[in-house]
Amino acid sequence: MTDYSEEQRNELEALESIYPDSFTVLSENPTTFSITVTSEAGENDETVQTTLKFTYREKYPDETPLYEIVSQENLDDSDVTDILKLLEQQAEENLGMVMIFTLVSAVQEKLNEIVDQIKTRREEEKKQKEREAEEEEKQRFHGTPVTIENFLNWKAKFDAELLEIKRKKMKEEEQAGKNKLSGKQLFEMDHNLDTSDIQFLEEAGNSVEVDESLFQEMDDLELEDEEDDPDYNPVNLDSD
């Protein structure tokens, strides 16, 4: 007859020896304990971690232990689901044998895979960003290939912008024409314009100089007398 209690005690002692820093007994009846499993460090020293709780059933190992994940770090919900499925599979395959070490080892390998997947995912994201940057650079230098469709779209937009510019210009010119004052309006608005010339002369006073050489005596002017003109005929004047 199998002594289940003896097998369970022996396994507990072995587990405590294998996992001295992460093994913790939570209760003795039923026997419940936890083991914290941490992955190997990734490229940037990141790790993923989970704490598993096991409870022996009365006839363990002929019955599978109860198990659950009580805490986790850096794991997605999908990762947690995958780990629980893995535990179920391993428990069924190892039924009849003490299996906690096997279950924990399987989870350890799974966590290492997850870290590798994180590394691969980051590398893919980096490559994707590099490809997007290269594509943007090509677009900047080569532009968008011209097709009939995008040319017509561009032309329609260009014509609309040009029409809007013309409308604004016409509106500004029209507004400027309304605001432009005539000479009469300027004169009526500024009453100083009618006295500006007089004011200028008054302010000049005696400082205004006249060049008399520009003028001649009337006697010095050689004006012909009408009577001295041989063609002069008073009769003709009267006939007019």
PDB file of C-alpha atoms in Angstrom:
ATOM      1  CA  MET A   1       0.000   0.000   0.000  1.00  0.00           C
ATOM      2  CA  THR A   2       1.345   3.382  -0.988  1.00  0.00           C
ATOM      3  CA  ASP A   3       2.263   5.692   1.880  1.00  0.00           C
ATOM      4  CA  TYR A   4       1.237   9.027   0.351  1.00  0.00           C
ATOM      5  CA  SER A   5       2.184  11.043   3.433  1.00  0.00           C
ATOM      6  CA  GLU A   6       5.747   9.668   3.321  1.00  0.00           C
ATOM      7  CA  GLU A   7       6.170  10.469  -0.365  1.00  0.00           C
ATOM      8  CA  GLN A   8       4.854  13.985   0.178  1.00  0.00           C
ATOM      9  CA  ARG A   9       7.210  14.627   3.132  1.00  0.00           C
ATOM     10  CA  ASN A  10      10.209  13.394   1.163  1.00  0.00           C
ATOM     11  CA  GLU A  11       9.323  15.641  -1.781  1.00  0.00           C
ATOM     12  CA  LEU A  12       8.894  18.664   0.463  1.00  0.00           C
ATOM     13  CA  GLU A  13      12.378  18.146   1.912  1.00  0.00           C
ATOM     14  CA  ALA A  14      13.846  17.846  -1.574  1.00  0.00           C
ATOM     15  CA  LEU A  15      12.033  20.977  -2.799  1.00  0.00           C
ATOM     16  CA  GLU A  16      13.211  23.000   0.183  1.00  0.00           C
ATOM     17  CA  SER A  17      16.773  21.947  -0.620  1.00  0.00           C
ATOM     18  CA  ILE A  18      16.439  22.752  -4.350  1.00  0.00           C
ATOM     19  CA  TYR A  19      14.668  26.112  -3.898  1.00  0.00           C
ATOM     20  CA  PRO A  20      15.983  27.472  -0.565  1.00  0.00           C
ATOM     21  CA  ASP A  21      15.265  31.126  -1.413  1.00  0.00           C
ATOM     22  CA  SER A  22      11.888  30.750  -3.085  1.00  0.00           C
ATOM     23  CA  PHE A  23      10.204  27.823  -1.307  1.00  0.00           C
ATOM     24  CA  THR A  24       7.660  28.680   1.393  1.00  0.00           C
ATOM     25  CA  VAL A  25       5.324  26.385   3.358  1.00  0.00           C
ATOM     26  CA  LEU A  26       1.938  28.042   3.697  1.00  0.00           C
ATOM     27  CA  SER A  27       0.028  25.358   5.654  1.00  0.00           C
ATOM     28  CA  GLU A  28       0.428  21.760   6.861  1.00  0.00           C
ATOM     29  CA  ASN A  29      -3.125  20.459   6.675  1.00  0.00           C
ATOM     30  CA  PRO A  30      -3.601  20.281   3.818  1.00  0.00           C
ATOM     31  CA  THR A  31       0.017  20.656   2.827  1.00  0.00           C
ATOM     32  CA  THR A  32       0.292  23.883   0.862  1.00  0.00           C
ATOM     33  CA  PHE A  33       3.421  25.667  -0.279  1.00  0.00           C
ATOM     34  CA  SER A  34       4.609  28.204  -2.859  1.00  0.00           C
ATOM     35  CA  ILE A  35       7.615  28.420  -5.141  1.00  0.00           C
ATOM     36  CA  THR A  36       8.657  31.592  -6.920  1.00  0.00           C
ATOM     37  CA  VAL A  37      10.063  30.986 -10.414  1.00  0.00           C
ATOM     38  CA  THR A  38      12.169  33.616 -12.182  1.00  0.00           C
ATOM     39  CA  SER A  39      13.425  33.530 -15.733  1.00  0.00           C
ATOM     40  CA  GLU A  40      17.010  34.013 -16.765  1.00  0.00           C
ATOM     41  CA  ALA A  41      17.943  37.638 -17.435  1.00  0.00           C
ATOM     42  CA  GLY A  42      17.273  38.911 -20.909  1.00  0.00           C
ATOM     43  CA  GLU A  43      19.350  41.174 -23.141  1.00  0.00           C
ATOM     44  CA  ASN A  44      18.628  44.263 -21.053  1.00  0.00           C
ATOM     45  CA  ASP A  45      18.576  42.320 -17.764  1.00  0.00           C
ATOM     46  CA  GLU A  46      14.788  42.139 -17.841  1.00  0.00           C
ATOM     47  CA  THR A  47      13.160  39.111 -16.238  1.00  0.00           C
ATOM     48  CA  VAL A  48       9.697  37.641 -15.901  1.00  0.00           C
ATOM     49  CA  GLN A  49       8.514  35.990 -12.739  1.00  0.00           C
ATOM     50  CA  THR A  50       5.634  34.043 -11.297  1.00  0.00           C
ATOM     51  CA  THR A  51       4.792  32.511  -7.924  1.00  0.00           C
ATOM     52  CA  LEU A  52       3.109  29.113  -8.012  1.00  0.00           C
ATOM     53  CA  LYS A  53       1.041  27.717  -5.152  1.00  0.00           C
ATOM     54  CA  PHE A  54       0.650  23.933  -4.799  1.00  0.00           C
ATOM     55  CA  THR A  55      -1.631  21.925  -2.525  1.00  0.00           C
ATOM     56  CA  TYR A  56      -1.287  18.184  -2.058  1.00  0.00           C
ATOM     57  CA  ARG A  57      -4.409  16.115  -2.421  1.00  0.00           C
ATOM     58  CA  GLU A  58      -4.810  13.173  -0.076  1.00  0.00           C
ATOM     59  CA  LYS A  59      -3.638  10.576  -2.629  1.00  0.00           C
ATOM     60  CA  TYR A  60      -0.938  12.638  -4.324  1.00  0.00           C
ATOM     61  CA  PRO A  61       1.012  11.618  -6.460  1.00  0.00           C
ATOM     62  CA  ASP A  62      -1.710   9.290  -7.718  1.00  0.00           C
ATOM     63  CA  GLU A  63      -3.818  12.429  -7.868  1.00  0.00           C
ATOM     64  CA  THR A  64      -2.667  15.648  -9.462  1.00  0.00           C
ATOM     65  CA  PRO A  65      -1.869  18.471  -7.031  1.00  0.00           C
ATOM     66  CA  LEU A  66      -3.909  21.610  -6.968  1.00  0.00           C
ATOM     67  CA  TYR A  67      -2.024  24.570  -8.413  1.00  0.00           C
ATOM     68  CA  GLU A  68      -2.542  28.251  -9.174  1.00  0.00           C
ATOM     69  CA  ILE A  69      -0.584  31.398 -10.010  1.00  0.00           C
ATOM     70  CA  VAL A  70      -0.748  33.787  -7.053  1.00  0.00           C
ATOM     71  CA  SER A  71       1.450  36.560  -8.474  1.00  0.00           C
ATOM     72  CA  GLN A  72       3.392  37.467 -11.601  1.00  0.00           C
ATOM     73  CA  GLU A  73       5.683  40.168 -12.948  1.00  0.00           C
ATOM     74  CA  ASN A  74       6.026  41.330 -16.565  1.00  0.00           C
ATOM     75  CA  LEU A  75       3.695  38.660 -17.877  1.00  0.00           C
ATOM     76  CA  ASP A  76       0.764  39.268 -20.194  1.00  0.00           C
ATOM     77  CA  ASP A  77      -2.604  37.642 -19.559  1.00  0.00           C
ATOM     78  CA  SER A  78      -1.931  35.336 -22.486  1.00  0.00           C
ATOM     79  CA  ASP A  79       1.328  34.234 -20.843  1.00  0.00           C
ATOM     80  CA  VAL A  80      -0.496  33.371 -17.626  1.00  0.00           C
ATOM     81  CA  THR A  81      -3.030  31.324 -19.577  1.00  0.00           C
ATOM     82  CA  ASP A  82      -0.245  29.454 -21.381  1.00  0.00           C
ATOM     83  CA  ILE A  83       1.492  28.625 -18.083  1.00  0.00           C
ATOM     84  CA  LEU A  84      -1.699  27.204 -16.567  1.00  0.00           C
ATOM     85  CA  LYS A  85      -2.248  25.039 -19.632  1.00  0.00           C
ATOM     86  CA  LEU A  86       1.357  23.845 -19.391  1.00  0.00           C
ATOM     87  CA  LEU A  87       0.894  22.854 -15.736  1.00  0.00           C
ATOM     88  CA  GLU A  88      -2.246  20.900 -16.576  1.00  0.00           C
ATOM     89  CA  GLN A  89      -0.491  19.042 -19.361  1.00  0.00           C
ATOM     90  CA  GLN A  90       2.577  18.192 -17.287  1.00  0.00           C
ATOM     91  CA  ALA A  91       0.477  17.079 -14.327  1.00  0.00           C
ATOM     92  CA  GLU A  92      -1.485  14.624 -16.460  1.00  0.00           C
ATOM     93  CA  GLU A  93       1.674  13.251 -18.083  1.00  0.00           C
ATOM     94  CA  ASN A  94       3.411  12.659 -14.738  1.00  0.00           C
ATOM     95  CA  LEU A  95       0.471  11.260 -12.819  1.00  0.00           C
ATOM     96  CA  GLY A  96       1.613   8.567 -10.318  1.00  0.00           C
ATOM     97  CA  MET A  97       5.036  10.160  -9.731  1.00  0.00           C
ATOM     98  CA  VAL A  98       6.071  13.051  -7.510  1.00  0.00           C
ATOM     99  CA  MET A  99       5.998  15.877  -9.992  1.00  0.00           C
ATOM    100  CA  ILE A 100       6.437  19.324  -8.392  1.00  0.00           C
ATOM    101  CA  PHE A 101      10.052  19.647  -9.535  1.00  0.00           C
ATOM    102  CA  THR A 102       8.989  18.636 -13.063  1.00  0.00           C
ATOM    103  CA  LEU A 103       6.157  21.190 -13.066  1.00  0.00           C
ATOM    104  CA  VAL A 104       8.375  23.984 -11.789  1.00  0.00           C
ATOM    105  CA  SER A 105      11.106  23.124 -14.317  1.00  0.00           C
ATOM    106  CA  ALA A 106       8.560  23.272 -17.153  1.00  0.00           C
ATOM    107  CA  VAL A 107       7.423  26.702 -15.979  1.00  0.00           C
ATOM    108  CA  GLN A 108      11.057  27.831 -15.724  1.00  0.00           C
ATOM    109  CA  GLU A 109      11.651  26.895 -19.363  1.00  0.00           C
ATOM    110  CA  LYS A 110       8.435  28.665 -20.367  1.00  0.00           C
ATOM    111  CA  LEU A 111       9.522  31.884 -18.651  1.00  0.00           C
ATOM    112  CA  ASN A 112      12.877  31.738 -20.450  1.00  0.00           C
ATOM    113  CA  GLU A 113      11.009  31.363 -23.742  1.00  0.00           C
ATOM    114  CA  ILE A 114       8.898  34.405 -22.892  1.00  0.00           C
ATOM    115  CA  VAL A 115      12.028  36.485 -22.254  1.00  0.00           C
ATOM    116  CA  ASP A 116      13.406  35.380 -25.619  1.00  0.00           C
ATOM    117  CA  GLN A 117      10.108  36.314 -27.232  1.00  0.00           C
ATOM    118  CA  ILE A 118      10.302  39.757 -25.646  1.00  0.00           C
ATOM    119  CA  LYS A 119      13.787  40.161 -27.113  1.00  0.00           C
ATOM    120  CA  THR A 120      12.606  39.013 -30.546  1.00  0.00           C
ATOM    121  CA  ARG A 121       9.553  41.284 -30.382  1.00  0.00           C
ATOM    122  CA  ARG A 122      11.681  44.299 -29.512  1.00  0.00           C
ATOM    123  CA  GLU A 123      14.085  43.528 -32.348  1.00  0.00           C
ATOM    124  CA  GLU A 124      11.156  43.299 -34.770  1.00  0.00           C
ATOM    125  CA  GLU A 125       9.748  46.575 -33.495  1.00  0.00           C
ATOM    126  CA  LYS A 126      13.161  48.199 -33.928  1.00  0.00           C
ATOM    127  CA  LYS A 127      13.463  46.874 -37.491  1.00  0.00           C
ATOM    128  CA  GLN A 128       9.929  48.046 -38.255  1.00  0.00           C
ATOM    129  CA  LYS A 129      10.723  51.553 -37.037  1.00  0.00           C
ATOM    130  CA  GLU A 130      13.896  51.560 -39.138  1.00  0.00           C
ATOM    131  CA  ARG A 131      11.930  50.483 -42.211  1.00  0.00           C
ATOM    132  CA  GLU A 132       9.348  53.195 -41.579  1.00  0.00           C
ATOM    133  CA  ALA A 133      12.113  55.798 -41.163  1.00  0.00           C
ATOM    134  CA  GLU A 134      13.730  54.678 -44.430  1.00  0.00           C
ATOM    135  CA  GLU A 135      10.382  54.873 -46.205  1.00  0.00           C
ATOM    136  CA  GLU A 136       9.796  58.390 -44.900  1.00  0.00           C
ATOM    137  CA  GLU A 137      13.276  59.373 -46.075  1.00  0.00           C
ATOM    138  CA  LYS A 138      12.553  58.007 -49.547  1.00  0.00           C
ATOM    139  CA  GLN A 139       9.265  59.869 -49.672  1.00  0.00           C
ATOM    140  CA  ARG A 140      11.019  63.086 -48.694  1.00  0.00           C
ATOM    141  CA  PHE A 141      13.556  62.853 -51.530  1.00  0.00           C
ATOM    142  CA  HIS A 142      11.542  61.107 -54.210  1.00  0.00           C
ATOM    143  CA  GLY A 143       8.087  62.421 -53.429  1.00  0.00           C
ATOM    144  CA  THR A 144       4.840  60.704 -54.253  1.00  0.00           C
ATOM    145  CA  PRO A 145       4.563  59.047 -57.694  1.00  0.00           C
ATOM    146  CA  VAL A 146       2.322  61.144 -59.940  1.00  0.00           C
ATOM    147  CA  THR A 147      -0.821  59.476 -61.173  1.00  0.00           C
ATOM    148  CA  ILE A 148      -3.761  60.930 -63.079  1.00  0.00           C
ATOM    149  CA  GLU A 149      -5.888  60.723 -59.961  1.00  0.00           C
ATOM    150  CA  ASN A 150      -3.531  62.479 -57.539  1.00  0.00           C
ATOM    151  CA  PHE A 151      -2.591  65.058 -60.209  1.00  0.00           C
ATOM    152  CA  LEU A 152      -6.249  65.983 -60.740  1.00  0.00           C
ATOM    153  CA  ASN A 153      -6.739  66.198 -56.971  1.00  0.00           C
ATOM    154  CA  TRP A 154      -3.698  68.442 -56.669  1.00  0.00           C
ATOM    155  CA  LYS A 155      -4.814  70.657 -59.580  1.00  0.00           C
ATOM    156  CA  ALA A 156      -8.308  71.077 -58.143  1.00  0.00           C
ATOM    157  CA  LYS A 157      -6.824  72.093 -54.798  1.00  0.00           C
ATOM    158  CA  PHE A 158      -4.334  74.440 -56.483  1.00  0.00           C
ATOM    159  CA  ASP A 159      -7.049  76.126 -58.598  1.00  0.00           C
ATOM    160  CA  ALA A 160      -9.217  76.607 -55.515  1.00  0.00           C
ATOM    161  CA  GLU A 161      -6.337  78.212 -53.599  1.00  0.00           C
ATOM    162  CA  LEU A 162      -5.499  80.457 -56.562  1.00  0.00           C
ATOM    163  CA  LEU A 163      -9.128  81.557 -56.897  1.00  0.00           C
ATOM    164  CA  GLU A 164      -9.248  82.372 -53.192  1.00  0.00           C
ATOM    165  CA  ILE A 165      -6.080  84.489 -53.507  1.00  0.00           C
ATOM    166  CA  LYS A 166      -7.605  86.415 -56.435  1.00  0.00           C
ATOM    167  CA  ARG A 167     -10.813  87.037 -54.499  1.00  0.00           C
ATOM    168  CA  LYS A 168      -8.895  88.382 -51.520  1.00  0.00           C
ATOM    169  CA  LYS A 169      -6.808  90.631 -53.769  1.00  0.00           C
ATOM    170  CA  MET A 170      -9.894  92.007 -55.534  1.00  0.00           C
ATOM    171  CA  LYS A 171     -11.564  92.605 -52.183  1.00  0.00           C
ATOM    172  CA  GLU A 172      -8.483  94.448 -50.872  1.00  0.00           C
ATOM    173  CA  GLU A 173      -8.268  96.590 -54.032  1.00  0.00           C
ATOM    174  CA  GLU A 174     -11.964  97.372 -53.811  1.00  0.00           C
ATOM    175  CA  GLN A 175     -11.614  98.330 -50.173  1.00  0.00           C
ATOM    176  CA  ALA A 176      -8.547 100.438 -50.954  1.00  0.00           C
ATOM    177  CA  GLY A 177     -10.514 102.259 -53.706  1.00  0.00           C
ATOM    178  CA  LYS A 178     -13.298 103.091 -51.264  1.00  0.00           C
ATOM    179  CA  ASN A 179     -10.848 104.453 -48.733  1.00  0.00           C
ATOM    180  CA  LYS A 180      -8.855 106.567 -51.254  1.00  0.00           C
ATOM    181  CA  LEU A 181      -9.633 110.314 -50.864  1.00  0.00           C
ATOM    182  CA  SER A 182      -9.862 112.817 -53.729  1.00  0.00           C
ATOM    183  CA  GLY A 183      -7.930 116.101 -53.727  1.00  0.00           C
ATOM    184  CA  LYS A 184     -11.063 117.962 -52.775  1.00  0.00           C
ATOM    185  CA  GLN A 185     -11.699 115.616 -49.852  1.00  0.00           C
ATOM    186  CA  LEU A 186      -8.120 116.016 -48.642  1.00  0.00           C
ATOM    187  CA  PHE A 187      -8.470 119.814 -48.913  1.00  0.00           C
ATOM    188  CA  GLU A 188     -11.725 119.804 -46.973  1.00  0.00           C
ATOM    189  CA  MET A 189     -10.222 117.577 -44.289  1.00  0.00           C
ATOM    190  CA  ASP A 190      -7.069 119.721 -43.896  1.00  0.00           C
ATOM    191  CA  HIS A 191      -7.967 123.419 -43.646  1.00  0.00           C
ATOM    192  CA  ASN A 192      -4.307 124.326 -43.398  1.00  0.00           C
ATOM    193  CA  LEU A 193      -3.767 123.604 -47.077  1.00  0.00           C
ATOM    194  CA  ASP A 194      -5.370 126.905 -48.163  1.00  0.00           C
ATOM    195  CA  THR A 195      -3.028 128.940 -46.004  1.00  0.00           C
ATOM    196  CA  SER A 196       0.101 126.860 -46.410  1.00  0.00           C
ATOM    197  CA  ASP A 197       1.584 129.001 -49.220  1.00  0.00           C
ATOM    198  CA  ILE A 198       0.855 132.256 -47.393  1.00  0.00           C
ATOM    199  CA  GLN A 199       2.284 130.836 -44.201  1.00  0.00           C
ATOM    200  CA  PHE A 200       5.393 129.833 -46.088  1.00  0.00           C
ATOM    201  CA  LEU A 201       5.920 133.384 -47.355  1.00  0.00           C
ATOM    202  CA  GLU A 202       5.300 134.886 -43.945  1.00  0.00           C
ATOM    203  CA  GLU A 203       7.761 132.550 -42.308  1.00  0.00           C
ATOM    204  CA  ALA A 204      10.338 133.327 -45.013  1.00  0.00           C
ATOM    205  CA  GLY A 205      10.043 137.112 -44.408  1.00  0.00           C
ATOM    206  CA  ASN A 206      13.013 139.123 -45.698  1.00  0.00           C
ATOM    207  CA  SER A 207      15.021 136.028 -46.251  1.00  0.00           C
ATOM    208  CA  VAL A 208      13.435 135.562 -49.667  1.00  0.00           C
ATOM    209  CA  GLU A 209      15.968 136.776 -52.246  1.00  0.00           C
ATOM    210  CA  VAL A 210      15.073 137.878 -55.751  1.00  0.00           C
ATOM    211  CA  ASP A 211      17.607 137.828 -58.532  1.00  0.00           C
ATOM    212  CA  GLU A 212      16.980 141.177 -60.259  1.00  0.00           C
ATOM    213  CA  SER A 213      19.177 140.236 -63.155  1.00  0.00           C
ATOM    214  CA  LEU A 214      16.384 138.028 -64.296  1.00  0.00           C
ATOM    215  CA  PHE A 215      14.342 141.140 -65.053  1.00  0.00           C
ATOM    216  CA  GLN A 216      15.091 143.904 -67.648  1.00  0.00           C
ATOM    217  CA  GLU A 217      14.047 147.496 -67.932  1.00  0.00           C
ATOM    218  CA  MET A 218      11.168 148.019 -70.255  1.00  0.00           C
ATOM    219  CA  ASP A 219      13.307 150.459 -72.252  1.00  0.00           C
ATOM    220  CA  ASP A 220      15.952 147.881 -72.826  1.00  0.00           C
ATOM    221  CA  LEU A 221      13.500 145.558 -74.436  1.00  0.00           C
ATOM    222  CA  GLU A 222      13.587 145.814 -78.226  1.00  0.00           C
ATOM    223  CA  LEU A 223       9.906 146.027 -78.945  1.00  0.00           C
ATOM    224  CA  GLU A 224       8.914 146.916 -82.491  1.00  0.00           C
ATOM    225  CA  ASP A 225       6.463 149.725 -82.941  1.00  0.00           C
ATOM    226  CA  GLU A 226       3.525 148.710 -85.010  1.00  0.00           C
ATOM    227  CA  GLU A 227       3.940 151.886 -87.037  1.00  0.00           C
ATOM    228  CA  ASP A 228       7.505 150.969 -87.944  1.00  0.00           C
ATOM    229  CA  ASP A 229       6.308 147.746 -89.355  1.00  0.00           C
ATOM    230  CA  PRO A 230       6.308 148.024 -93.156  1.00  0.00           C
ATOM    231  CA  ASP A 231       3.442 145.604 -93.319  1.00  0.00           C
ATOM    232  CA  TYR A 232       1.356 147.626 -90.879  1.00  0.00           C
ATOM    233  CA  ASN A 233      -1.911 148.812 -92.423  1.00  0.00           C
ATOM    234  CA  PRO A 234      -4.499 150.485 -90.225  1.00  0.00           C
ATOM    235  CA  VAL A 235      -7.171 149.837 -92.814  1.00  0.00           C
ATOM    236  CA  ASN A 236      -6.821 146.203 -92.419  1.00  0.00           C
ATOM    237  CA  LEU A 237      -7.380 146.591 -88.703  1.00  0.00           C
ATOM    238  CA  ASP A 238     -10.639 148.415 -89.302  1.00  0.00           C
ATOM    239  CA  SER A 239     -11.761 145.779 -91.733  1.00  0.00           C
ATOM    240  CA  ASP A 240     -11.585 143.274 -88.992  1.00  0.00           C
TER     241      ASP A 240
END
